[in-house]
């Protein structure tokens, strides 16, 4: 479900009532822990946290006109989705996250390569997401990206 919203605020204003609280709380956790340099914008029909062209002019290798993506936040039909490319691209981060997850929630992990899906906002491990967000700096992410994808 891609949104046609043009700004993050427009995206949040368009959310159904049952998603607003969880999405807003998750956004606050992300923004409170977001390392310096990343910016929030609409990306791929969701809220994106990206490395702007002013910091990484090459942009995303699949579409260089787009800034380098790092994280995303979306309200899908049946769940809230949080995308974190660091989990997908950095095994050390993935191992850490998998070890920490059960310490923060009793909810069964519903996870794809870079996507965490939460059917109920009360199951979101907000503290853990905050730790994950601040775990990789912008310089670290660019380095991981260049080693893994920019060959």
PDB file of C-alpha atoms in Angstrom, residues 52-53 55-61 63-68 145-146 150:
ATOM      1  CA  UNK A  52      20.689  13.067   1.330  1.00  0.00           C
ATOM      2  CA  UNK A  53      22.555  13.805  -1.900  1.00  0.00           C
ATOM      3  CA  UNK A  55      26.164  13.972   1.944  1.00  0.00           C
ATOM      4  CA  UNK A  56      26.251  11.117  -0.578  1.00  0.00           C
ATOM      5  CA  UNK A  57      25.962  12.598  -4.102  1.00  0.00           C
ATOM      6  CA  UNK A  58      26.026   9.204  -5.860  1.00  0.00           C
ATOM      7  CA  UNK A  59      22.569   8.403  -4.475  1.00  0.00           C
ATOM      8  CA  UNK A  60      20.966   4.983  -4.652  1.00  0.00           C
ATOM      9  CA  UNK A  61      22.641   2.719  -7.232  1.00  0.00           C
ATOM     10  CA  UNK A  63      18.103   4.994  -9.163  1.00  0.00           C
ATOM     11  CA  UNK A  64      20.848   7.600  -8.600  1.00  0.00           C
ATOM     12  CA  UNK A  65      18.330  10.468  -8.661  1.00  0.00           C
ATOM     13  CA  UNK A  66      17.037   9.137  -5.336  1.00  0.00           C
ATOM     14  CA  UNK A  67      18.956   9.605  -2.090  1.00  0.00           C
ATOM     15  CA  UNK A  68      20.454   6.535  -0.452  1.00  0.00           C
ATOM     16  CA  UNK A 145      26.358   0.139   1.465  1.00  0.00           C
ATOM     17  CA  UNK A 146      29.477   0.632  -0.633  1.00  0.00           C
ATOM     18  CA  UNK A 150      28.133  -0.555  -4.894  1.00  0.00           C
TER      19      UNK A 150
END
